[in-house]
C-alpha atoms as a PDB file:
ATOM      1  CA  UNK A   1     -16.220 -28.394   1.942  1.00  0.00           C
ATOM      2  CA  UNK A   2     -15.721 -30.427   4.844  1.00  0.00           C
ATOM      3  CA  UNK A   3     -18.208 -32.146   7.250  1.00  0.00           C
ATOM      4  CA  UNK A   4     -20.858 -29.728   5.767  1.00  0.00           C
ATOM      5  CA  UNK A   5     -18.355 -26.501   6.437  1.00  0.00           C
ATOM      6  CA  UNK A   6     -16.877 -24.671   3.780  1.00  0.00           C
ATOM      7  CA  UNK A   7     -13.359 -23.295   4.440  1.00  0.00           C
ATOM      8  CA  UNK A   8     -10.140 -21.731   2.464  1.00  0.00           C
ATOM      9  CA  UNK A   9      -7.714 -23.581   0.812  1.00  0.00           C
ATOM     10  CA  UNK A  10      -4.730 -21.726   2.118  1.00  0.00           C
ATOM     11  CA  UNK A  11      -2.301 -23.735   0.370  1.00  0.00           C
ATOM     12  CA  UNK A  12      -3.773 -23.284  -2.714  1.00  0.00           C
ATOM     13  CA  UNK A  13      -4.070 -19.698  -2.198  1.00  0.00           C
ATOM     14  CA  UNK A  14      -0.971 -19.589  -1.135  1.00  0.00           C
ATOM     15  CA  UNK A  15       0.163 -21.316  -4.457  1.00  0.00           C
ATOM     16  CA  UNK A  16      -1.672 -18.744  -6.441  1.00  0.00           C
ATOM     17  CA  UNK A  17      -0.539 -15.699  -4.541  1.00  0.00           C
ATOM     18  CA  UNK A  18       3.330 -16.451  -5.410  1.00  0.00           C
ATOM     19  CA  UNK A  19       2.073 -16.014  -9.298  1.00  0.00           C
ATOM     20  CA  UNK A  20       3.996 -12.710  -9.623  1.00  0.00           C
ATOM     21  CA  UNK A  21       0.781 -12.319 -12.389  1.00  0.00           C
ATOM     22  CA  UNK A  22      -1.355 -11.948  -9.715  1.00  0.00           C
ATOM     23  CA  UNK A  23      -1.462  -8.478  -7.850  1.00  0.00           C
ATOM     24  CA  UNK A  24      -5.099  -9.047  -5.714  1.00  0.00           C
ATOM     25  CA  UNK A  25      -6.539 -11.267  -4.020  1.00  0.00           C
ATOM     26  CA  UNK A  26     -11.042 -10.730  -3.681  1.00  0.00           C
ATOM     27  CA  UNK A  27     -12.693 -12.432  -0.838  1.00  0.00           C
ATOM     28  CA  UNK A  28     -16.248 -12.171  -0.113  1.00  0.00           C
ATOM     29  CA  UNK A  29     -17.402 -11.609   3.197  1.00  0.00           C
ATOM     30  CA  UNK A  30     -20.254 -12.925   4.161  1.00  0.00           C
ATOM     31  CA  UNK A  31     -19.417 -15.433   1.211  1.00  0.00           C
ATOM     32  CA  UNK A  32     -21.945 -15.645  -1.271  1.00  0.00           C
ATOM     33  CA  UNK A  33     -23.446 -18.462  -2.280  1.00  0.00           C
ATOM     34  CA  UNK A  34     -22.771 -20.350   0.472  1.00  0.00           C
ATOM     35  CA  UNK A  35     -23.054 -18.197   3.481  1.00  0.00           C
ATOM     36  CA  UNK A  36     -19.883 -18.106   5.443  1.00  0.00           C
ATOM     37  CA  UNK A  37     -18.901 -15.423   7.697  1.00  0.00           C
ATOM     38  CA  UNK A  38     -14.869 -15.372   7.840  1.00  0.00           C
ATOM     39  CA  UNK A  39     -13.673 -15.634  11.439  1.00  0.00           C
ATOM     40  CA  UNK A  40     -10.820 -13.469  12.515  1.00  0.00           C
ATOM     41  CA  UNK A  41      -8.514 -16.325  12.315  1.00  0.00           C
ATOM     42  CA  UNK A  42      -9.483 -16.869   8.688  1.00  0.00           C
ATOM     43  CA  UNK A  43      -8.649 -13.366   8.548  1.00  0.00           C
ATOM     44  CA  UNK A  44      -5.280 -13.345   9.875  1.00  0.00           C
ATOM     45  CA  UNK A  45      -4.345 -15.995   7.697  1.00  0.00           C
ATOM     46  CA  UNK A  46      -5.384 -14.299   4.156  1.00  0.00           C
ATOM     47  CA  UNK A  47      -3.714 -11.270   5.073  1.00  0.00           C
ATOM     48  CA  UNK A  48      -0.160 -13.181   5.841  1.00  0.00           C
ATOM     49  CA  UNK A  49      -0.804 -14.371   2.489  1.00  0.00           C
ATOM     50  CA  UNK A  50      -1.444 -11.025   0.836  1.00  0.00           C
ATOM     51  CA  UNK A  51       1.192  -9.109   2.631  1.00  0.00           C
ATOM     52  CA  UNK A  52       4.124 -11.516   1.947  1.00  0.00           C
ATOM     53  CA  UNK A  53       3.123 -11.826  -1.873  1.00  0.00           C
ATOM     54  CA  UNK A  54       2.094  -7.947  -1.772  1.00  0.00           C
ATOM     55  CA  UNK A  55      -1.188  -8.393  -2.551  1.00  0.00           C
ATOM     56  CA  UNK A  56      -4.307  -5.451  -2.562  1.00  0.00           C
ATOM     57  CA  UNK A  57      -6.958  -7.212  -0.897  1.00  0.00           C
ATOM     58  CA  UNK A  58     -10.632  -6.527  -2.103  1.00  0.00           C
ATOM     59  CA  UNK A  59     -13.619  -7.500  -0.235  1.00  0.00           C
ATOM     60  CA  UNK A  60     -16.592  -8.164  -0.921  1.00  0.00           C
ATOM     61  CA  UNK A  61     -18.730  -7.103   2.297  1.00  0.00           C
ATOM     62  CA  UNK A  62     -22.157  -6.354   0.513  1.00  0.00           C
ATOM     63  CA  UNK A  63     -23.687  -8.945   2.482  1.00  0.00           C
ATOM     64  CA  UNK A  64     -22.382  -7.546   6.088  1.00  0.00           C
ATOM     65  CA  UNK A  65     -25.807  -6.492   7.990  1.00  0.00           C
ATOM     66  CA  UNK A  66     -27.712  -9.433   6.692  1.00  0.00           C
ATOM     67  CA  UNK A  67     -26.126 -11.956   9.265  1.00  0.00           C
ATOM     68  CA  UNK A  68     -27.511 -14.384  11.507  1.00  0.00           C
ATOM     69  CA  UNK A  69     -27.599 -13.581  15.300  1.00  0.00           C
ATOM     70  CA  UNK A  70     -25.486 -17.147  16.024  1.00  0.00           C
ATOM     71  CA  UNK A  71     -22.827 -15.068  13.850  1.00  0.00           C
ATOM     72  CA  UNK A  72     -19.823 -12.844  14.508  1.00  0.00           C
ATOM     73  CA  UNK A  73     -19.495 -10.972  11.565  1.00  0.00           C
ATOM     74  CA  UNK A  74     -17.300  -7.945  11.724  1.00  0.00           C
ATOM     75  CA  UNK A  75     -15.794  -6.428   8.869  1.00  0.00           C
ATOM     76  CA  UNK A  76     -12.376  -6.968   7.908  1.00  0.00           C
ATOM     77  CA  UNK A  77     -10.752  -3.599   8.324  1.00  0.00           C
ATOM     78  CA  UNK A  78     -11.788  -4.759  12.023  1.00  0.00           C
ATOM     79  CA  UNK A  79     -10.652  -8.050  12.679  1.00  0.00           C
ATOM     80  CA  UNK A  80      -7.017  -6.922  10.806  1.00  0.00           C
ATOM     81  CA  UNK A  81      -6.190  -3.359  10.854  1.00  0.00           C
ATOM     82  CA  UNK A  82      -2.985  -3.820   9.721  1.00  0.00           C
ATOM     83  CA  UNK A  83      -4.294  -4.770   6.009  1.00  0.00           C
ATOM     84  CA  UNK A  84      -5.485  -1.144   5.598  1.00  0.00           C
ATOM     85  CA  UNK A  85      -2.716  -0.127   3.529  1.00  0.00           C
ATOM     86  CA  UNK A  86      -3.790  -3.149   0.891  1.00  0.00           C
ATOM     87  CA  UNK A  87      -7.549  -3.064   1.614  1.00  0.00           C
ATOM     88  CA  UNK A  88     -10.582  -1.797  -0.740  1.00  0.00           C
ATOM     89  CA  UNK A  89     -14.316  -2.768   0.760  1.00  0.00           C
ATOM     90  CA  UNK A  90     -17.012  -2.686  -1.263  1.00  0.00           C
ATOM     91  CA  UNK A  91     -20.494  -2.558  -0.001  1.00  0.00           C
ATOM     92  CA  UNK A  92     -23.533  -0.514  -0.538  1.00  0.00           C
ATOM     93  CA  UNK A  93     -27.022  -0.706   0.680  1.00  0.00           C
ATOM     94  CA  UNK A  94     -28.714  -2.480  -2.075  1.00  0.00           C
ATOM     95  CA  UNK A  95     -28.317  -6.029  -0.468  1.00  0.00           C
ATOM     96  CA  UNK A  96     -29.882  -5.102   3.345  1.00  0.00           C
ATOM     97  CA  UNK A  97     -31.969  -2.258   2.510  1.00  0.00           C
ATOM     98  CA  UNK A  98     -33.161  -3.467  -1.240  1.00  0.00           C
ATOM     99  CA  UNK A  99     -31.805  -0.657  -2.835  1.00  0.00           C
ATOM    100  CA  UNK A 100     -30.115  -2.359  -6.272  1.00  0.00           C
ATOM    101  CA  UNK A 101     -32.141  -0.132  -8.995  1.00  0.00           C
ATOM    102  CA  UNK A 102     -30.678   3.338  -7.450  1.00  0.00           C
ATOM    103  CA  UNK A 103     -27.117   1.812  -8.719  1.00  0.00           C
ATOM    104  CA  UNK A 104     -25.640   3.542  -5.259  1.00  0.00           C
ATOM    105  CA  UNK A 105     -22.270   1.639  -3.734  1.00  0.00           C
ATOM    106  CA  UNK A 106     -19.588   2.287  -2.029  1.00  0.00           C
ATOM    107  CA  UNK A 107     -15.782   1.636  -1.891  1.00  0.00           C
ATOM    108  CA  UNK A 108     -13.847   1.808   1.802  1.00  0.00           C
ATOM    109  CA  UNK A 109     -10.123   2.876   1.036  1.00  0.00           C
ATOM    110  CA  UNK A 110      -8.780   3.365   4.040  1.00  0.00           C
ATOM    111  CA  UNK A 111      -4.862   3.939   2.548  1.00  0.00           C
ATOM    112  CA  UNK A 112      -4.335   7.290   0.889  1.00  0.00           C
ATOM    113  CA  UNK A 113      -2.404   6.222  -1.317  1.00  0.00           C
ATOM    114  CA  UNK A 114      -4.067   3.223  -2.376  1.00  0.00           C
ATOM    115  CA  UNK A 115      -7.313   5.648  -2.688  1.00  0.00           C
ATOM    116  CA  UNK A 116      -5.515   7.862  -4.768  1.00  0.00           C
ATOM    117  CA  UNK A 117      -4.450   5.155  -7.269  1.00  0.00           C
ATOM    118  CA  UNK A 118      -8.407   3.918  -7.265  1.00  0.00           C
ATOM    119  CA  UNK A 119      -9.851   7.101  -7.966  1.00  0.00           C
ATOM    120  CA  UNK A 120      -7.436   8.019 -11.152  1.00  0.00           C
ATOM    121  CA  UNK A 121      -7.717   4.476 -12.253  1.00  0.00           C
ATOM    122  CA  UNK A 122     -11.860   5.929 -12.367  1.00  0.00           C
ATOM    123  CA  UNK A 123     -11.125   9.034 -14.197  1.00  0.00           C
ATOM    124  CA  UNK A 124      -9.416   7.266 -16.696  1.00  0.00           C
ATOM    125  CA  UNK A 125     -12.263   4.997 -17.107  1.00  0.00           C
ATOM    126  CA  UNK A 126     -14.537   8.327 -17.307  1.00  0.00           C
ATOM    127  CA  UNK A 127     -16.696   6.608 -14.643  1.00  0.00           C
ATOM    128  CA  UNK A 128     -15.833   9.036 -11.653  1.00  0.00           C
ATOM    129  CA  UNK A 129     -19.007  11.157 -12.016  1.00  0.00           C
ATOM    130  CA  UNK A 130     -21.409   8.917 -12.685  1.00  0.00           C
ATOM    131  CA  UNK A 131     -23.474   9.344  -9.434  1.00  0.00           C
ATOM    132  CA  UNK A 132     -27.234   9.638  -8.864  1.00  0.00           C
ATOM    133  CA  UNK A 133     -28.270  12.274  -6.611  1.00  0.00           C
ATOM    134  CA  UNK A 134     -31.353   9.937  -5.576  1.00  0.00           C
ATOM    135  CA  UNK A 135     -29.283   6.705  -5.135  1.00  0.00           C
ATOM    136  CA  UNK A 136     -27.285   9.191  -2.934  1.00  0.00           C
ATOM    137  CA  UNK A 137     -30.084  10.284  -0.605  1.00  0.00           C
ATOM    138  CA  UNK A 138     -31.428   6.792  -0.257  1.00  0.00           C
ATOM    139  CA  UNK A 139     -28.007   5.655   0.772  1.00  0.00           C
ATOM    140  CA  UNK A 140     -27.783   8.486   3.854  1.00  0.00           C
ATOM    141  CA  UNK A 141     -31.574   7.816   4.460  1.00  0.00           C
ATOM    142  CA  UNK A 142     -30.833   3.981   4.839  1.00  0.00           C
ATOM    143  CA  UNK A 143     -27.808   3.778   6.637  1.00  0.00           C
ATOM    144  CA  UNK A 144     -29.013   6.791   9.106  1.00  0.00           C
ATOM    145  CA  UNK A 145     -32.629   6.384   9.589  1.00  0.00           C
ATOM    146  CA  UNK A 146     -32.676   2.611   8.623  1.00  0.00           C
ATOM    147  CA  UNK A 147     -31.909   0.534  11.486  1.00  0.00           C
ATOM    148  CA  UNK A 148     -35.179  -0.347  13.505  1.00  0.00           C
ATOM    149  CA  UNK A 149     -36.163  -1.585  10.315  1.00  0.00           C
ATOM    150  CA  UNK A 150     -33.415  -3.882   9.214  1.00  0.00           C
ATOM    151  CA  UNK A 151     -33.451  -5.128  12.522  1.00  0.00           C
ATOM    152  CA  UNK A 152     -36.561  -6.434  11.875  1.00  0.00           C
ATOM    153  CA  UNK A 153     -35.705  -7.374   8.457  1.00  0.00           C
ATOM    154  CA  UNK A 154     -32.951  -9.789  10.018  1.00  0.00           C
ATOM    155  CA  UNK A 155     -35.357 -11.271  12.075  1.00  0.00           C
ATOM    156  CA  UNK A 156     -38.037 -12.345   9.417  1.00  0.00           C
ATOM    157  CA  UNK A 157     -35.139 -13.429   7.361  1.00  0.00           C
ATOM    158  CA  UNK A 158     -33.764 -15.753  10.489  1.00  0.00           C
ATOM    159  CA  UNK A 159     -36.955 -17.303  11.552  1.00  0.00           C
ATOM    160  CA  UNK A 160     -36.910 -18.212   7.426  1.00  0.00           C
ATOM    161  CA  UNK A 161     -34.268 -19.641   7.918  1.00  0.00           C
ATOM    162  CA  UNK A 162     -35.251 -21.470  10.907  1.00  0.00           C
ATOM    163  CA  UNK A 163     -38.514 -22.540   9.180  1.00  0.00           C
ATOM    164  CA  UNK A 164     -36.495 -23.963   6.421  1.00  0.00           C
ATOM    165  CA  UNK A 165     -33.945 -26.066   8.039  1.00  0.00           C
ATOM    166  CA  UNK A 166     -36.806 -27.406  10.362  1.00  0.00           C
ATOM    167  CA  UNK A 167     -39.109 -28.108   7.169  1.00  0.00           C
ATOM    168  CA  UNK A 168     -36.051 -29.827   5.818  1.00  0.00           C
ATOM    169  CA  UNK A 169     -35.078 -31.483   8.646  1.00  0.00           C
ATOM    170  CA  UNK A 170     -38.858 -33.113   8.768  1.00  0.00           C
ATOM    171  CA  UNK A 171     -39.765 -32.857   5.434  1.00  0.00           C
ATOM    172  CA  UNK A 172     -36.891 -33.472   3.163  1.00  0.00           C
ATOM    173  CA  UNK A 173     -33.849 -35.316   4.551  1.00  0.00           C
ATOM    174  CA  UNK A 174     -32.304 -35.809   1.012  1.00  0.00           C
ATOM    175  CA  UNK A 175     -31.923 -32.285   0.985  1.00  0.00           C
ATOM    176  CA  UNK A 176     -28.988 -31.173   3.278  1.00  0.00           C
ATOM    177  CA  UNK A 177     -29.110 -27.052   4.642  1.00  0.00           C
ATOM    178  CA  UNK A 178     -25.729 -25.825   4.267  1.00  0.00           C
ATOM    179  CA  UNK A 179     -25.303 -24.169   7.939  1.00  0.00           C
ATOM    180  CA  UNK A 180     -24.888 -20.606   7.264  1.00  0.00           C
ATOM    181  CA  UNK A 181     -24.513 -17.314   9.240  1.00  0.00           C
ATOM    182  CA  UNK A 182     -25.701 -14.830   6.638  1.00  0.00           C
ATOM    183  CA  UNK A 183     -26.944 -13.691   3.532  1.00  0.00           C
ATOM    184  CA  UNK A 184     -30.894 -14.365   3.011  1.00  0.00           C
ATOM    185  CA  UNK A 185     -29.655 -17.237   0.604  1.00  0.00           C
ATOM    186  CA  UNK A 186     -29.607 -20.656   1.269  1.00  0.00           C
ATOM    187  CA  UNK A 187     -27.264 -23.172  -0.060  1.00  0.00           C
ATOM    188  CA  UNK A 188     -29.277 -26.430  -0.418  1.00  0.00           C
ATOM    189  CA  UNK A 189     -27.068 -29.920  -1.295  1.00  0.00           C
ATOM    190  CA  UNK A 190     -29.132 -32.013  -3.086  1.00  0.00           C
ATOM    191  CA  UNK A 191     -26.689 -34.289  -4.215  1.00  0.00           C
ATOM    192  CA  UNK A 192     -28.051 -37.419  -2.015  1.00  0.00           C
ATOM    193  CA  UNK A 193     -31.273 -37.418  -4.879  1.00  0.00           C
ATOM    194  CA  UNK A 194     -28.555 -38.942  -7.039  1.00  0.00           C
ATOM    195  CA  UNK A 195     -29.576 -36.459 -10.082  1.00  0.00           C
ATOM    196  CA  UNK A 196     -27.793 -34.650 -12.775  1.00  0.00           C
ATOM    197  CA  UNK A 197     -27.595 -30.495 -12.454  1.00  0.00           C
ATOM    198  CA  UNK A 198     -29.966 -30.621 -15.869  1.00  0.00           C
ATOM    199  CA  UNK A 199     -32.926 -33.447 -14.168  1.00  0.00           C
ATOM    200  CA  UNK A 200     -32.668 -31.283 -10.904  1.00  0.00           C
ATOM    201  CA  UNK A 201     -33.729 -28.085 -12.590  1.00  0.00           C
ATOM    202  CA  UNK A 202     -36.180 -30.049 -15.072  1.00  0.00           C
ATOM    203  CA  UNK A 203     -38.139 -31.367 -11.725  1.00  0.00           C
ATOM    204  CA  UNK A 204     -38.089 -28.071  -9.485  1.00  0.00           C
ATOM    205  CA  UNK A 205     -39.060 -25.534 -12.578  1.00  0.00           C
ATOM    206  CA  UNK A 206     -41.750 -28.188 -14.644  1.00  0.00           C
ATOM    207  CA  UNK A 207     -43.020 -30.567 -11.961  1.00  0.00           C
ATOM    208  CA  UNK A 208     -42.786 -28.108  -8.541  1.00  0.00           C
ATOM    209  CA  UNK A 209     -42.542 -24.808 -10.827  1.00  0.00           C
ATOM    210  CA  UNK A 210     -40.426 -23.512  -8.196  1.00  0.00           C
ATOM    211  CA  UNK A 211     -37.533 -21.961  -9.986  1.00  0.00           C
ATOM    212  CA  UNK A 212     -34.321 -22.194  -8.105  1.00  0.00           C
ATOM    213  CA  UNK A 213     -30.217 -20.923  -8.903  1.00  0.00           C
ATOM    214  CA  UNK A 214     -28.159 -23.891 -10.538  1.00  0.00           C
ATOM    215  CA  UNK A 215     -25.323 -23.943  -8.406  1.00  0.00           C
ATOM    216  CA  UNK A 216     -23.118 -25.124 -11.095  1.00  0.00           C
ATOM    217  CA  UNK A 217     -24.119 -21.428 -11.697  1.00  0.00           C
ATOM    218  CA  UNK A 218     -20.850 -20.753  -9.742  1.00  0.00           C
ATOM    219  CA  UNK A 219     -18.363 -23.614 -11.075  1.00  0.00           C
ATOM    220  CA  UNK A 220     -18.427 -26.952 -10.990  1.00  0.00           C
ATOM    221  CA  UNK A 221     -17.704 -27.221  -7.314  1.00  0.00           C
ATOM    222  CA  UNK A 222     -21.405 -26.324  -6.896  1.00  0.00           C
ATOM    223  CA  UNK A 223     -22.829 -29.161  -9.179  1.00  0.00           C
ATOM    224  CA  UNK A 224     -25.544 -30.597  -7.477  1.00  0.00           C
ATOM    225  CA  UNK A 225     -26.675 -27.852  -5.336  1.00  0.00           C
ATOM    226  CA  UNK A 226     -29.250 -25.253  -5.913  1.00  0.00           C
ATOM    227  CA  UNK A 227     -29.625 -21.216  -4.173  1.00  0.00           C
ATOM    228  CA  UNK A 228     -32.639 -20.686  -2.508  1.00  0.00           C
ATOM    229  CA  UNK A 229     -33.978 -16.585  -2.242  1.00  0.00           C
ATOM    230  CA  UNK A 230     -35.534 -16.475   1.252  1.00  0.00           C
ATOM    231  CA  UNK A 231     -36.400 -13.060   1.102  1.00  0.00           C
ATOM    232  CA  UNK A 232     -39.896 -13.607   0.847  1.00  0.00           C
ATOM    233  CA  UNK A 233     -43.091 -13.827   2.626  1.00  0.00           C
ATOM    234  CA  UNK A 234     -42.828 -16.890   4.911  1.00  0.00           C
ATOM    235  CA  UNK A 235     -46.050 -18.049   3.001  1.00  0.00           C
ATOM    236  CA  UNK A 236     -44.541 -18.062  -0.396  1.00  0.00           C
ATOM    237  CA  UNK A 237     -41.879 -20.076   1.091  1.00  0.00           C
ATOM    238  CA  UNK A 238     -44.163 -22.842   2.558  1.00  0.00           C
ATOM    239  CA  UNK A 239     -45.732 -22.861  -0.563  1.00  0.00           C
ATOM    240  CA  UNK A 240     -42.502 -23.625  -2.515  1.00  0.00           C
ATOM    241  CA  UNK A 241     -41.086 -26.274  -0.349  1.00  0.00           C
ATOM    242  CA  UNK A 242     -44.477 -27.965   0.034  1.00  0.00           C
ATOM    243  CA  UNK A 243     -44.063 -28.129  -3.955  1.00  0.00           C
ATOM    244  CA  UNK A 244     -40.475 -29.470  -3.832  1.00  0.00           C
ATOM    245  CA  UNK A 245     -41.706 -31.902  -1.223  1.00  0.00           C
ATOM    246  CA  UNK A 246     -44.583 -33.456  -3.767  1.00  0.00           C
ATOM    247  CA  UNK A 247     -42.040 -33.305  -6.824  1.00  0.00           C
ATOM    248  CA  UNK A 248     -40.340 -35.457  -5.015  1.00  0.00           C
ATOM    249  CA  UNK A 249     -42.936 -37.825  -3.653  1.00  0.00           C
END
């Protein structure tokens, strides 16, 4: 984290990657929690890494249609072509179109030969026909029928966005908006109130009985910062941040 920004350690990946234990490297893209889309430099970068420590490269794009218009998300297999013979994405339509209960995903393996290796490496966990015919037809009906209205999904997500780092901005300056450029998360530092992970959750879920993600949730890096859903009706949202704001009154 620096001056707000998240970014890779590429040294310590770097590090890591010579570990001749280590044969992949997983990179999610847009990151989740904290809402970075990877720029094609980043890009370049990890992939020297995985091709001089010959590294399969997995990435997490599940998040890739729910970014912000500031952002330039493309998917990896397009900002570096050349990873294709080390590169699995997995997405799926359960993030963008709310889809999660149909269990439908996907995996992009654009090598032969690396596909190959994936799909026996399913057959020998008997998992290779495990499809639903529904999740199936949801996931062409989505992806071919879907966009007018994940465009204007996006744009009730953004202006929540928008809405939050203004009510912040006027509201709650202790609380810091981690800038993002996707997801429909937000990554909220809270670590200028000066309280413990464990007081933090006590005052949002029994004083403002707004119940929000620990982000120690995802290691220790994230003490002090909570995940806020804002999928939601732009109402509900006031609502909750007009409780945070008398919690903390």
């Amino acid at each position: 984290l620096n001056d707000g920004r998240y970014t890779m350690d590429f040294a310590d990946l770097e590090t890591k990657a010579a570990d001749p234990a280590n044969k992949m490297l997983i990179l999610c893209h847009p990151h989740n929690p904290v809402g970075r889309v990877w720029t094609a430099a980043e890009i370049q970068q990890l992939g020297d890494i995985c091709r001089r420590h010959d590294l399969i490269l997995v990435t997490d794009e599940i998040h890739g249609e729910l970014c912000y218009s500031w952002a330039d998300y493309r998917p990896v297999s397009a900002l570096a072509p050349e990873l294709n013979d080390r590169l699995v994405v997995c997405t799926g339509p359960s993030k963008a179109f709310n889809l999660p209960g149909l269990r439908i995903s996907l995996a992009i393996i654009p090598s032969p030969a690396l596909r190959e290796r994936f799909t026996v490496g399913l057959r020998d966990l008997n998992e290779l026909f495990g499809f639903n015919r529904l999740g199936m037809l949801a996931l062409q009906a989505a992806y071919e029928d879907g966009g007018p209205w994940l465009d204007a999904l996006r744009a009730y997500l953004e202006a929540n966005y928008l809405y939050l780092r203004d009510f912040l901005e006027r509201e709650l300056p202790q609380i810091r908006l981690t800038p993002a450029e996707g997801l429909y998360l937000a990554w909220l530092d809270c670590r200028p109130l000066g309280l413990s992970d464990a007081v933090l959750q006590q005052l949002l879920t029994d004083n403002a009985r707004v119940a929000l993600e620990p982000g120690n949730h995802y290691g220790p890096e994230g003490s002090g910062f909570v995940r806020l859903n804002l999928a939601c009706p732009r109402a509900l949202l006031a609502q909750a941040l007009a409780r945070i704001r008398r919690a903390l009154a």
